[in-house]
């Protein structure tokens, strides 16, 4: 089909209109303005609009934003709620006990935001600088020169039916050719994963490890709303061997972001992150806040937890990887937007230095980018935080104890580095695990998956090839169901995977409800044999998150 595609030439293509991608594009244009030159910059975004697929807590540390736009307040950036009160709680089934706030979670000077709205605002700033942004166009394929260097990307063909044949609405994808292609796809980006493999970018680092974050936005009783309040919890409802916790952030307009994160190295195949979240909201310290309120939105997204030791090689001939695609989340801070933005800015500076004189040919190597990172505050911040997350492999209480020692005694400079293992290898067989009896949702505080997916505004063109593919169709029943009681039924937060049977209970088979997919990428991460392969659907498909 490549012969049917039109092509477009530009200097830099940015894949993903998230914090790293938009910061990179903006910084490139700022450098052009300072130097009195120009580079053509194009940003592709698979969501229906900028911000549609952005999901985060979020408390933002404005350090990178201060560097990118020192006058962001005057420009009207949607950072409207300064953090005022931090609390860190340990929960039991019926109690809540306040713990000392870890210094990494000190949010003085930070803001509670909708990260989707911050990205929408960044998109406006980018457009004003002459950056072309194309939402609703999914980058589906990396293009290569004959010498193997990255040439650019191709957007997905539109109007391909489930049978793989062209429909009446068929439109071929477009090729975007660039001297430099910057990948800011976010956590577990499908093209980024392909680049890791093609260029062996993960040979010299730990395997990336992940969590799944689930979030709801609530409008609560004004009498209960305390703008600027931040609450994090650990403990119940998770057991002591499972990493995770919750957040409650009070935004403006009587809104509260409430969310739950579960480390995807959990061991019990009967665990359901979605059900743990619903159960958490029934805690005596949480339910009263939500009573009398209404749930506005729901979403879920995987997040990187590997930190410093899981950072891959960041550059390859013709491009670089930025943001959460590279894994720059600071886990103890529970923040990655500031590091993602800074990584994008540094990638832009390296790209500008390589392209500014107009002599760059194919296969530009941005070796200056990782060097700039190593000299930046991002590198120091992630290095100091590197041992906190892997310490929790020992369990909750050992992890808390080690974190205190690492933070207060060694100040992040312990003479060792703890390591990670792949999340998909962590499950115990179902026969060695205890089933979890989750309560039925009450429809007031706790809900089911399908009513939740409805609130995410998720939609996909029904007559298109499935974007959730199986490498081997026999694995779901012969391996996953046989050994783990089909954990995909439970780790998916959107009800995509379902074991269906004949009326007499025989003939089990996996049904994939791809229409429900919220693009969280959990299945691509947690499947025990890595048999599920996530690829981009038609551009514009997936969730449309408002104010998330």
Short mmCIF file of C-alpha atoms in Angstrom, two decimals:
data_model
loop_
_atom_site.label_atom_id
_atom_site.label_comp_id
_atom_site.label_asym_id
_atom_site.label_seq_id
_atom_site.Cartn_x
_atom_site.Cartn_y
_atom_site.Cartn_z
CA UNK A 1 0.00 0.00 0.00
CA UNK A 2 2.98 2.30 0.38
CA UNK A 3 2.85 3.16 -3.35
CA UNK A 4 -0.60 4.73 -2.81
CA UNK A 5 0.50 7.00 -0.03
CA UNK A 6 1.14 10.67 -0.41
CA UNK A 7 4.24 11.93 1.37
CA UNK A 8 5.11 15.13 3.18
CA UNK A 9 8.60 16.40 3.88
CA UNK A 10 9.54 18.23 7.06
CA UNK A 11 12.53 18.75 9.28
CA UNK A 12 11.19 17.18 12.48
CA UNK A 13 8.25 14.84 13.09
CA UNK A 14 7.08 14.43 16.68
CA UNK A 15 4.97 11.36 17.47
CA UNK A 16 2.57 12.13 20.33
CA UNK A 17 1.07 15.39 21.58
CA UNK A 18 1.73 14.68 25.24
CA UNK A 19 3.96 16.70 27.59
CA UNK A 20 7.25 15.54 26.04
CA UNK A 21 6.15 15.86 22.42
CA UNK A 22 4.62 19.31 22.75
CA UNK A 23 7.52 20.59 24.85
CA UNK A 24 9.95 19.33 22.19
CA UNK A 25 8.06 20.98 19.35
CA UNK A 26 7.73 24.28 21.22
CA UNK A 27 11.38 24.33 22.23
CA UNK A 28 12.44 23.74 18.61
CA UNK A 29 10.47 26.75 17.44
CA UNK A 30 11.78 28.88 20.30
CA UNK A 31 15.34 28.04 19.28
CA UNK A 32 14.53 28.86 15.68
CA UNK A 33 13.19 32.27 16.72
CA UNK A 34 16.30 32.96 18.81
CA UNK A 35 18.59 32.03 15.91
CA UNK A 36 16.58 33.79 13.19
CA UNK A 37 16.09 30.57 11.25
CA UNK A 38 13.25 28.10 10.79
CA UNK A 39 12.60 24.38 10.89
CA UNK A 40 9.33 22.75 9.88
CA UNK A 41 7.86 20.80 12.80
CA UNK A 42 4.87 18.44 12.60
CA UNK A 43 3.19 16.75 15.60
CA UNK A 44 0.98 13.68 15.17
CA UNK A 45 -1.55 12.70 17.83
CA UNK A 46 -3.63 9.48 17.71
CA UNK A 47 -6.33 10.91 19.97
CA UNK A 48 -9.32 12.69 18.45
CA UNK A 49 -7.98 15.94 19.92
CA UNK A 50 -4.93 17.05 21.83
CA UNK A 51 -5.40 15.85 25.40
CA UNK A 52 -8.02 13.22 24.52
CA UNK A 53 -5.78 10.31 25.57
CA UNK A 54 -3.97 12.06 28.42
CA UNK A 55 -4.63 10.54 31.83
CA UNK A 56 -2.77 11.42 34.99
CA UNK A 57 -3.50 12.23 38.65
CA UNK A 58 -2.17 14.91 38.43
CA UNK A 59 -0.01 17.05 40.64
CA UNK A 60 2.44 18.87 38.42
CA UNK A 61 5.81 20.18 39.46
CA UNK A 62 6.22 23.32 37.29
CA UNK A 63 10.01 23.19 37.04
CA UNK A 64 10.17 22.34 33.33
CA UNK A 65 7.21 24.59 32.52
CA UNK A 66 9.01 27.47 34.23
CA UNK A 67 11.94 26.90 31.87
CA UNK A 68 9.80 26.52 28.75
CA UNK A 69 7.45 29.45 29.43
CA UNK A 70 8.61 31.64 32.35
CA UNK A 71 5.43 33.68 31.76
CA UNK A 72 3.04 30.72 31.81
CA UNK A 73 0.76 32.41 34.34
CA UNK A 74 0.32 35.43 32.10
CA UNK A 75 -0.31 33.10 29.16
CA UNK A 76 -3.20 31.50 31.03
CA UNK A 77 -1.81 28.02 31.68
CA UNK A 78 -4.46 25.96 33.50
CA UNK A 79 -2.53 25.55 36.75
CA UNK A 80 -5.28 26.94 38.95
CA UNK A 81 -5.04 25.03 42.22
CA UNK A 82 -1.84 25.33 44.28
CA UNK A 83 -1.11 22.37 46.54
CA UNK A 84 -1.79 23.38 50.14
CA UNK A 85 -2.08 20.27 52.32
CA UNK A 86 -0.21 16.95 51.98
CA UNK A 87 -1.24 13.80 53.82
CA UNK A 88 0.21 10.29 53.62
CA UNK A 89 -1.99 7.60 55.18
CA UNK A 90 -1.75 3.91 55.99
CA UNK A 91 -5.11 2.15 55.69
CA UNK A 92 -6.42 -0.94 57.41
CA UNK A 93 -9.85 -2.39 56.60
CA UNK A 94 -11.54 0.07 58.94
CA UNK A 95 -8.86 2.52 60.07
CA UNK A 96 -6.61 5.26 58.66
CA UNK A 97 -3.31 6.24 60.26
CA UNK A 98 -1.29 9.26 59.26
CA UNK A 99 2.39 8.58 58.46
CA UNK A 100 5.24 11.06 58.11
CA UNK A 101 5.16 12.57 54.65
CA UNK A 102 8.12 11.31 52.59
CA UNK A 103 10.21 14.29 51.41
CA UNK A 104 9.77 13.25 47.78
CA UNK A 105 6.03 13.77 48.24
CA UNK A 106 6.33 17.31 49.53
CA UNK A 107 4.15 19.22 47.08
CA UNK A 108 4.88 22.78 48.22
CA UNK A 109 5.03 24.88 45.04
CA UNK A 110 3.19 22.30 42.93
CA UNK A 111 -0.27 22.46 41.36
CA UNK A 112 -3.21 20.08 41.10
CA UNK A 113 -4.19 20.00 37.44
CA UNK A 114 -5.96 18.22 34.66
CA UNK A 115 -2.94 17.12 32.62
CA UNK A 116 -5.20 16.76 29.58
CA UNK A 117 -6.08 20.45 29.86
CA UNK A 118 -2.42 21.36 30.34
CA UNK A 119 -1.65 19.53 27.08
CA UNK A 120 -4.53 21.29 25.34
CA UNK A 121 -3.02 24.60 26.44
CA UNK A 122 0.46 23.54 25.30
CA UNK A 123 -1.09 22.62 21.96
CA UNK A 124 -2.46 26.15 21.64
CA UNK A 125 0.97 27.62 22.39
CA UNK A 126 2.52 25.30 19.81
CA UNK A 127 0.03 26.28 17.12
CA UNK A 128 0.73 29.96 17.73
CA UNK A 129 4.41 29.26 17.08
CA UNK A 130 3.64 27.77 13.66
CA UNK A 131 3.78 24.09 14.62
CA UNK A 132 1.45 21.86 12.62
CA UNK A 133 -0.51 19.47 14.88
CA UNK A 134 -2.59 16.70 13.38
CA UNK A 135 -4.91 15.05 15.92
CA UNK A 136 -6.81 11.94 14.90
CA UNK A 137 -3.86 10.57 12.92
CA UNK A 138 -2.20 7.55 14.46
CA UNK A 139 1.45 6.92 13.64
CA UNK A 140 1.16 3.27 12.64
CA UNK A 141 4.52 2.45 11.06
CA UNK A 142 8.13 3.58 11.27
CA UNK A 143 9.71 4.19 7.87
CA UNK A 144 13.36 3.44 7.16
CA UNK A 145 15.96 4.47 4.62
CA UNK A 146 17.87 1.81 2.71
CA UNK A 147 20.74 2.20 5.19
CA UNK A 148 18.41 1.25 8.07
CA UNK A 149 18.09 4.72 9.56
CA UNK A 150 14.69 6.11 10.46
CA UNK A 151 13.11 8.07 7.62
CA UNK A 152 9.90 9.11 9.37
CA UNK A 153 6.53 7.53 9.99
CA UNK A 154 3.37 6.55 8.14
CA UNK A 155 -0.10 7.15 9.48
CA UNK A 156 -2.54 4.27 9.47
CA UNK A 157 -4.77 3.55 6.52
CA UNK A 158 -8.40 4.49 7.13
CA UNK A 159 -11.38 2.49 5.93
CA UNK A 160 -9.95 -1.03 6.17
CA UNK A 161 -12.65 -3.53 7.14
CA UNK A 162 -12.43 -6.34 9.67
CA UNK A 163 -11.67 -8.69 6.81
CA UNK A 164 -8.59 -6.69 5.89
CA UNK A 165 -10.13 -5.43 2.65
CA UNK A 166 -10.66 -1.81 1.66
CA UNK A 167 -14.12 -0.39 2.25
CA UNK A 168 -15.87 2.38 0.33
CA UNK A 169 -14.41 4.90 2.81
CA UNK A 170 -10.81 3.74 2.30
CA UNK A 171 -8.13 6.40 2.55
CA UNK A 172 -4.46 5.47 2.46
CA UNK A 173 -2.20 6.69 5.21
CA UNK A 174 0.29 9.46 4.64
CA UNK A 175 4.04 9.24 4.91
CA UNK A 176 5.85 11.95 6.82
CA UNK A 177 9.55 12.08 5.99
CA UNK A 178 11.84 13.96 8.35
CA UNK A 179 15.50 14.44 9.07
CA UNK A 180 14.71 13.73 12.75
CA UNK A 181 11.78 11.79 14.22
CA UNK A 182 11.12 12.24 17.95
CA UNK A 183 8.99 9.62 19.66
CA UNK A 184 6.89 10.81 22.60
CA UNK A 185 4.21 8.10 22.51
CA UNK A 186 3.99 7.72 26.28
CA UNK A 187 4.17 4.55 28.32
CA UNK A 188 4.53 1.35 26.26
CA UNK A 189 4.16 3.11 22.90
CA UNK A 190 3.75 0.56 20.11
CA UNK A 191 6.26 2.15 17.70
CA UNK A 192 8.71 2.75 20.52
CA UNK A 193 8.59 -0.93 21.47
CA UNK A 194 9.46 -1.78 17.86
CA UNK A 195 12.41 0.61 17.94
CA UNK A 196 13.68 -1.01 21.14
CA UNK A 197 13.80 -4.33 19.33
CA UNK A 198 15.14 -3.15 15.97
CA UNK A 199 18.01 -1.13 17.43
CA UNK A 200 18.57 -3.28 20.57
CA UNK A 201 18.03 -0.21 22.74
CA UNK A 202 17.24 -2.20 25.89
CA UNK A 203 20.37 -4.38 25.92
CA UNK A 204 22.18 -2.42 28.61
CA UNK A 205 19.36 -1.64 31.05
CA UNK A 206 16.92 -3.37 33.39
CA UNK A 207 13.56 -4.49 32.05
CA UNK A 208 10.95 -1.78 32.36
CA UNK A 209 8.39 -2.38 35.09
CA UNK A 210 4.93 -0.87 35.23
CA UNK A 211 1.85 -0.03 37.23
CA UNK A 212 -1.72 0.44 36.15
CA UNK A 213 -3.34 3.67 37.25
CA UNK A 214 -7.14 3.92 37.41
CA UNK A 215 -8.80 7.28 37.90
CA UNK A 216 -12.23 8.77 38.38
CA UNK A 217 -13.19 12.42 38.44
CA UNK A 218 -15.92 13.31 40.93
CA UNK A 219 -17.95 16.40 41.64
CA UNK A 220 -18.41 16.43 45.41
CA UNK A 221 -20.51 18.31 47.94
CA UNK A 222 -19.01 21.84 48.22
CA UNK A 223 -19.02 21.48 52.02
CA UNK A 224 -16.55 18.59 51.68
CA UNK A 225 -14.35 20.17 49.05
CA UNK A 226 -10.95 21.53 50.14
CA UNK A 227 -9.05 22.91 47.12
CA UNK A 228 -5.35 22.10 47.23
CA UNK A 229 -5.69 19.04 49.47
CA UNK A 230 -3.56 16.04 48.50
CA UNK A 231 -3.98 12.62 50.13
CA UNK A 232 -1.98 9.49 49.30
CA UNK A 233 -2.55 6.10 50.90
CA UNK A 234 -0.89 2.69 51.08
CA UNK A 235 -2.11 -0.53 52.63
CA UNK A 236 -5.70 -1.76 52.41
CA UNK A 237 -7.23 -3.08 50.21
CA UNK A 238 -3.98 -4.48 48.79
CA UNK A 239 -2.16 -7.29 50.57
CA UNK A 240 1.37 -6.89 51.88
CA UNK A 241 3.07 -8.43 48.84
CA UNK A 242 1.40 -6.15 46.28
CA UNK A 243 2.77 -2.70 45.47
CA UNK A 244 0.28 0.12 45.07
CA UNK A 245 -1.73 2.87 46.67
CA UNK A 246 -4.23 5.63 46.09
CA UNK A 247 -4.48 9.36 45.54
CA UNK A 248 -7.16 11.98 46.20
CA UNK A 249 -6.57 15.45 44.77
CA UNK A 250 -8.99 18.34 45.33
CA UNK A 251 -9.07 20.52 42.19
CA UNK A 252 -11.11 23.63 41.50
CA UNK A 253 -14.89 23.68 40.90
CA UNK A 254 -15.73 21.15 43.64
CA UNK A 255 -13.95 18.42 41.72
CA UNK A 256 -11.83 15.63 43.19
CA UNK A 257 -9.52 13.30 41.27
CA UNK A 258 -9.51 9.90 42.93
CA UNK A 259 -7.30 7.12 41.71
CA UNK A 260 -5.62 3.84 42.47
CA UNK A 261 -2.32 2.39 41.25
CA UNK A 262 -1.36 -1.29 41.32
CA UNK A 263 2.13 -2.47 40.42
CA UNK A 264 1.91 -4.90 37.51
CA UNK A 265 4.39 -7.22 39.16
CA UNK A 266 1.53 -8.45 41.39
CA UNK A 267 1.53 -12.21 41.98
CA UNK A 268 -2.06 -13.32 42.56
CA UNK A 269 -3.77 -14.02 39.19
CA UNK A 270 -7.17 -13.49 40.85
CA UNK A 271 -6.37 -9.84 41.65
CA UNK A 272 -8.34 -7.23 39.70
CA UNK A 273 -6.92 -3.68 39.83
CA UNK A 274 -10.33 -2.29 38.83
CA UNK A 275 -12.12 -4.13 41.64
CA UNK A 276 -9.44 -3.10 44.16
CA UNK A 277 -10.10 0.51 43.18
CA UNK A 278 -13.85 0.13 43.59
CA UNK A 279 -13.32 -1.56 46.96
CA UNK A 280 -10.95 1.23 48.09
CA UNK A 281 -13.67 3.85 47.60
CA UNK A 282 -15.80 2.08 50.21
CA UNK A 283 -13.23 2.69 52.96
CA UNK A 284 -14.68 4.61 55.93
CA UNK A 285 -12.20 7.44 55.36
CA UNK A 286 -13.05 7.76 51.64
CA UNK A 287 -16.74 6.98 51.16
CA UNK A 288 -18.02 10.04 53.10
CA UNK A 289 -16.18 12.36 50.69
CA UNK A 290 -17.96 10.83 47.71
CA UNK A 291 -21.43 10.42 49.21
CA UNK A 292 -23.81 12.97 47.72
CA UNK A 293 -21.44 13.57 44.81
CA UNK A 294 -21.43 12.29 41.26
CA UNK A 295 -18.86 10.54 39.12
CA UNK A 296 -17.98 12.54 36.01
CA UNK A 297 -15.35 10.51 34.22
CA UNK A 298 -13.28 7.34 34.34
CA UNK A 299 -10.07 6.15 32.72
CA UNK A 300 -7.03 3.94 33.09
CA UNK A 301 -3.44 4.03 31.88
CA UNK A 302 -0.24 2.09 32.47
CA UNK A 303 2.69 4.01 33.92
CA UNK A 304 6.42 3.36 33.95
CA UNK A 305 7.90 2.38 37.30
CA UNK A 306 11.36 1.16 36.26
CA UNK A 307 13.11 4.48 36.86
CA UNK A 308 16.79 5.18 36.37
CA UNK A 309 18.07 1.62 35.87
CA UNK A 310 15.43 0.90 33.20
CA UNK A 311 16.27 3.90 30.97
CA UNK A 312 17.15 2.50 27.53
CA UNK A 313 19.56 3.81 24.92
CA UNK A 314 17.68 6.92 23.83
CA UNK A 315 18.98 7.58 20.32
CA UNK A 316 19.24 5.71 17.03
CA UNK A 317 20.00 6.80 13.45
CA UNK A 318 17.37 9.39 12.59
CA UNK A 319 15.66 9.92 15.90
CA UNK A 320 15.24 9.71 19.66
CA UNK A 321 12.83 8.63 22.42
CA UNK A 322 11.45 11.06 25.01
CA UNK A 323 9.18 11.17 28.04
CA UNK A 324 7.36 8.15 29.44
CA UNK A 325 8.24 6.14 26.34
CA UNK A 326 11.75 6.16 27.77
CA UNK A 327 10.55 5.77 31.35
CA UNK A 328 11.32 9.08 33.06
CA UNK A 329 8.63 8.81 35.77
CA UNK A 330 9.91 9.57 39.27
CA UNK A 331 8.08 6.85 41.23
CA UNK A 332 8.55 8.17 44.81
CA UNK A 333 7.28 11.57 43.67
CA UNK A 334 4.49 9.95 41.63
CA UNK A 335 5.30 12.51 38.95
CA UNK A 336 6.56 12.29 35.41
CA UNK A 337 5.19 15.32 33.56
CA UNK A 338 8.05 17.62 34.54
CA UNK A 339 10.72 15.07 33.59
CA UNK A 340 8.89 14.23 30.36
CA UNK A 341 8.74 17.89 29.37
CA UNK A 342 12.39 18.45 30.20
CA UNK A 343 13.44 15.40 28.19
CA UNK A 344 11.51 16.76 25.21
CA UNK A 345 13.16 20.14 25.56
CA UNK A 346 16.62 18.55 25.67
CA UNK A 347 15.85 16.35 22.67
CA UNK A 348 14.75 19.49 20.82
CA UNK A 349 17.98 21.28 21.69
CA UNK A 350 20.01 18.34 20.38
CA UNK A 351 17.90 18.18 17.20
CA UNK A 352 18.24 21.91 16.60
CA UNK A 353 22.02 21.74 17.00
CA UNK A 354 22.14 18.93 14.41
CA UNK A 355 19.82 20.59 11.90
CA UNK A 356 20.39 24.33 12.21
CA UNK A 357 22.98 24.66 9.45
CA UNK A 358 20.92 22.70 6.92
CA UNK A 359 23.63 20.17 6.11
CA UNK A 360 22.28 17.14 8.00
CA UNK A 361 21.69 14.06 5.88
CA UNK A 362 20.03 10.74 6.58
CA UNK A 363 20.58 8.94 9.85
CA UNK A 364 21.25 11.94 12.10
CA UNK A 365 22.51 10.72 15.49
CA UNK A 366 21.42 12.95 18.37
CA UNK A 367 24.20 11.79 20.69
CA UNK A 368 24.08 15.20 22.29
CA UNK A 369 20.63 14.41 23.70
CA UNK A 370 21.62 11.74 26.27
CA UNK A 371 24.65 13.82 27.20
CA UNK A 372 22.44 16.84 27.85
CA UNK A 373 20.15 14.63 29.95
CA UNK A 374 23.06 13.40 32.06
CA UNK A 375 24.00 16.99 32.84
CA UNK A 376 20.43 17.96 33.73
CA UNK A 377 18.40 17.84 36.92
CA UNK A 378 16.36 14.97 35.42
CA UNK A 379 19.30 12.56 35.62
CA UNK A 380 20.17 13.49 39.20
CA UNK A 381 16.54 13.30 40.31
CA UNK A 382 15.99 9.85 38.84
CA UNK A 383 19.33 8.53 40.10
CA UNK A 384 18.50 9.51 43.66
CA UNK A 385 15.08 7.81 43.40
CA UNK A 386 16.30 4.62 41.70
CA UNK A 387 16.14 2.19 44.65
CA UNK A 388 12.73 3.05 46.10
CA UNK A 389 10.44 1.10 43.78
CA UNK A 390 12.50 -2.13 43.56
CA UNK A 391 12.76 -2.20 47.37
CA UNK A 392 9.04 -3.01 47.48
CA UNK A 393 9.75 -6.39 45.90
CA UNK A 394 10.43 -7.35 49.52
CA UNK A 395 6.89 -6.40 50.55
CA UNK A 396 5.12 -3.27 51.80
CA UNK A 397 6.68 -2.87 55.23
CA UNK A 398 10.21 -3.81 54.14
CA UNK A 399 9.85 -1.40 51.23
CA UNK A 400 8.76 1.46 53.49
CA UNK A 401 11.64 0.74 55.89
CA UNK A 402 14.22 0.59 53.11
CA UNK A 403 12.84 3.76 51.51
CA UNK A 404 13.33 5.65 54.77
CA UNK A 405 16.94 4.43 55.04
CA UNK A 406 17.71 5.22 51.39
CA UNK A 407 16.12 8.66 51.63
CA UNK A 408 17.31 9.91 55.03
CA UNK A 409 20.59 8.04 55.57
CA UNK A 410 21.97 7.70 52.04
CA UNK A 411 20.04 10.65 50.55
CA UNK A 412 19.59 8.68 47.34
CA UNK A 413 23.30 7.97 46.96
CA UNK A 414 23.54 4.41 48.28
CA UNK A 415 26.58 2.61 46.80
CA UNK A 416 24.36 0.01 45.12
CA UNK A 417 21.48 -0.17 42.68
CA UNK A 418 18.56 -2.55 43.13
CA UNK A 419 17.17 -4.23 40.04
CA UNK A 420 13.88 -5.18 38.39
CA UNK A 421 12.35 -8.26 36.82
CA UNK A 422 9.75 -8.35 34.01
CA UNK A 423 6.18 -7.92 35.24
CA UNK A 424 4.75 -10.69 33.04
CA UNK A 425 6.87 -13.31 34.82
CA UNK A 426 5.49 -12.61 38.30
CA UNK A 427 2.15 -14.46 38.36
CA UNK A 428 1.73 -17.56 40.51
CA UNK A 429 -0.38 -20.41 39.15
CA UNK A 430 -4.04 -20.17 40.13
CA UNK A 431 -3.77 -23.49 41.98
CA UNK A 432 -1.26 -21.87 44.37
CA UNK A 433 -3.25 -18.65 44.84
CA UNK A 434 -6.25 -17.58 46.87
CA UNK A 435 -9.30 -16.33 44.93
CA UNK A 436 -10.52 -12.85 45.90
CA UNK A 437 -14.24 -12.37 46.51
CA UNK A 438 -14.97 -8.82 45.40
CA UNK A 439 -18.24 -7.20 46.51
CA UNK A 440 -20.83 -6.30 43.91
CA UNK A 441 -20.89 -2.59 42.97
CA UNK A 442 -23.56 -0.51 44.63
CA UNK A 443 -23.95 1.87 41.68
CA UNK A 444 -23.44 4.86 43.98
CA UNK A 445 -19.83 4.73 45.10
CA UNK A 446 -18.60 1.60 43.31
CA UNK A 447 -19.41 0.65 39.73
CA UNK A 448 -18.94 -2.02 37.09
CA UNK A 449 -16.53 -1.88 34.18
CA UNK A 450 -19.01 -1.22 31.39
CA UNK A 451 -20.67 1.79 33.03
CA UNK A 452 -17.17 3.08 33.75
CA UNK A 453 -15.99 2.67 30.14
CA UNK A 454 -19.09 4.61 29.06
CA UNK A 455 -17.80 7.60 31.04
CA UNK A 456 -14.46 7.47 29.22
CA UNK A 457 -16.21 8.31 25.92
CA UNK A 458 -14.35 5.41 24.32
CA UNK A 459 -15.24 4.62 20.75
CA UNK A 460 -13.66 2.75 17.86
CA UNK A 461 -14.85 2.31 14.31
CA UNK A 462 -16.42 -1.13 14.54
CA UNK A 463 -15.58 -2.31 11.05
CA UNK A 464 -11.79 -2.24 11.33
CA UNK A 465 -9.13 -4.86 11.97
CA UNK A 466 -8.73 -5.63 15.68
CA UNK A 467 -5.95 -3.58 17.24
CA UNK A 468 -5.59 -6.20 19.98
CA UNK A 469 -3.97 -9.17 18.29
CA UNK A 470 -2.80 -12.58 19.47
CA UNK A 471 0.52 -13.98 18.35
CA UNK A 472 -0.80 -17.50 19.03
CA UNK A 473 -4.54 -18.10 19.22
CA UNK A 474 -4.17 -21.21 21.39
CA UNK A 475 -2.39 -19.50 24.30
CA UNK A 476 -5.43 -17.88 26.03
CA UNK A 477 -7.11 -21.24 26.70
CA UNK A 478 -4.26 -23.79 26.67
CA UNK A 479 -1.93 -21.70 28.85
CA UNK A 480 -3.55 -18.66 30.46
CA UNK A 481 -6.85 -20.29 31.41
CA UNK A 482 -5.27 -23.61 32.32
CA UNK A 483 -2.54 -22.17 34.56
CA UNK A 484 -3.79 -18.76 35.70
CA UNK A 485 -7.59 -18.87 35.30
CA UNK A 486 -7.35 -16.34 32.44
CA UNK A 487 -5.99 -13.28 34.28
CA UNK A 488 -6.73 -11.05 31.28
CA UNK A 489 -10.37 -11.13 32.45
CA UNK A 490 -9.26 -9.26 35.57
CA UNK A 491 -6.23 -7.13 34.76
CA UNK A 492 -8.01 -5.32 31.91
CA UNK A 493 -9.83 -2.30 33.41
CA UNK A 494 -12.29 -2.05 30.52
CA UNK A 495 -13.81 -5.51 30.09
CA UNK A 496 -12.03 -6.14 26.80
CA UNK A 497 -11.13 -9.78 27.50
CA UNK A 498 -13.84 -12.29 28.31
CA UNK A 499 -13.90 -16.09 28.52
CA UNK A 500 -17.14 -17.29 26.95
CA UNK A 501 -18.47 -20.86 26.91
CA UNK A 502 -21.28 -22.88 25.44
CA UNK A 503 -24.51 -23.20 27.44
CA UNK A 504 -23.29 -26.36 29.14
CA UNK A 505 -20.04 -24.69 30.25
CA UNK A 506 -17.89 -26.40 27.65
CA UNK A 507 -15.75 -25.05 24.82
CA UNK A 508 -14.11 -22.06 26.59
CA UNK A 509 -12.74 -19.39 24.25
CA UNK A 510 -11.42 -15.86 24.54
CA UNK A 511 -13.67 -13.08 23.29
CA UNK A 512 -11.93 -9.74 22.65
CA UNK A 513 -14.23 -6.73 22.97
CA UNK A 514 -11.82 -4.30 21.31
CA UNK A 515 -14.48 -1.57 21.17
CA UNK A 516 -14.08 -1.14 24.97
CA UNK A 517 -10.31 -0.56 24.91
CA UNK A 518 -9.15 2.59 26.72
CA UNK A 519 -5.58 2.22 25.41
CA UNK A 520 -4.09 1.58 28.85
CA UNK A 521 -1.60 -1.04 27.45
CA UNK A 522 -1.92 -3.31 30.51
CA UNK A 523 -2.61 -6.39 28.38
CA UNK A 524 0.51 -5.77 26.30
CA UNK A 525 2.51 -5.70 29.55
CA UNK A 526 0.99 -8.33 31.84
CA UNK A 527 0.11 -11.23 29.53
CA UNK A 528 2.20 -14.13 30.90
CA UNK A 529 3.62 -15.22 27.53
CA UNK A 530 3.55 -11.74 25.95
CA UNK A 531 1.06 -13.16 23.48
CA UNK A 532 -1.13 -10.04 23.24
CA UNK A 533 0.22 -7.46 20.82
CA UNK A 534 -1.27 -3.96 20.96
CA UNK A 535 -1.18 -1.94 17.73
CA UNK A 536 -2.78 1.42 16.99
CA UNK A 537 -6.39 1.39 15.80
CA UNK A 538 -7.68 3.92 13.30
CA UNK A 539 -6.71 7.44 14.25
CA UNK A 540 -9.12 9.17 16.60
CA UNK A 541 -10.28 5.89 18.18
CA UNK A 542 -10.15 5.25 21.90
CA UNK A 543 -11.10 7.42 24.87
CA UNK A 544 -11.86 11.13 24.82
CA UNK A 545 -11.07 12.24 28.35
CA UNK A 546 -12.60 15.54 29.48
CA UNK A 547 -10.72 17.38 32.23
CA UNK A 548 -8.70 14.24 33.13
#
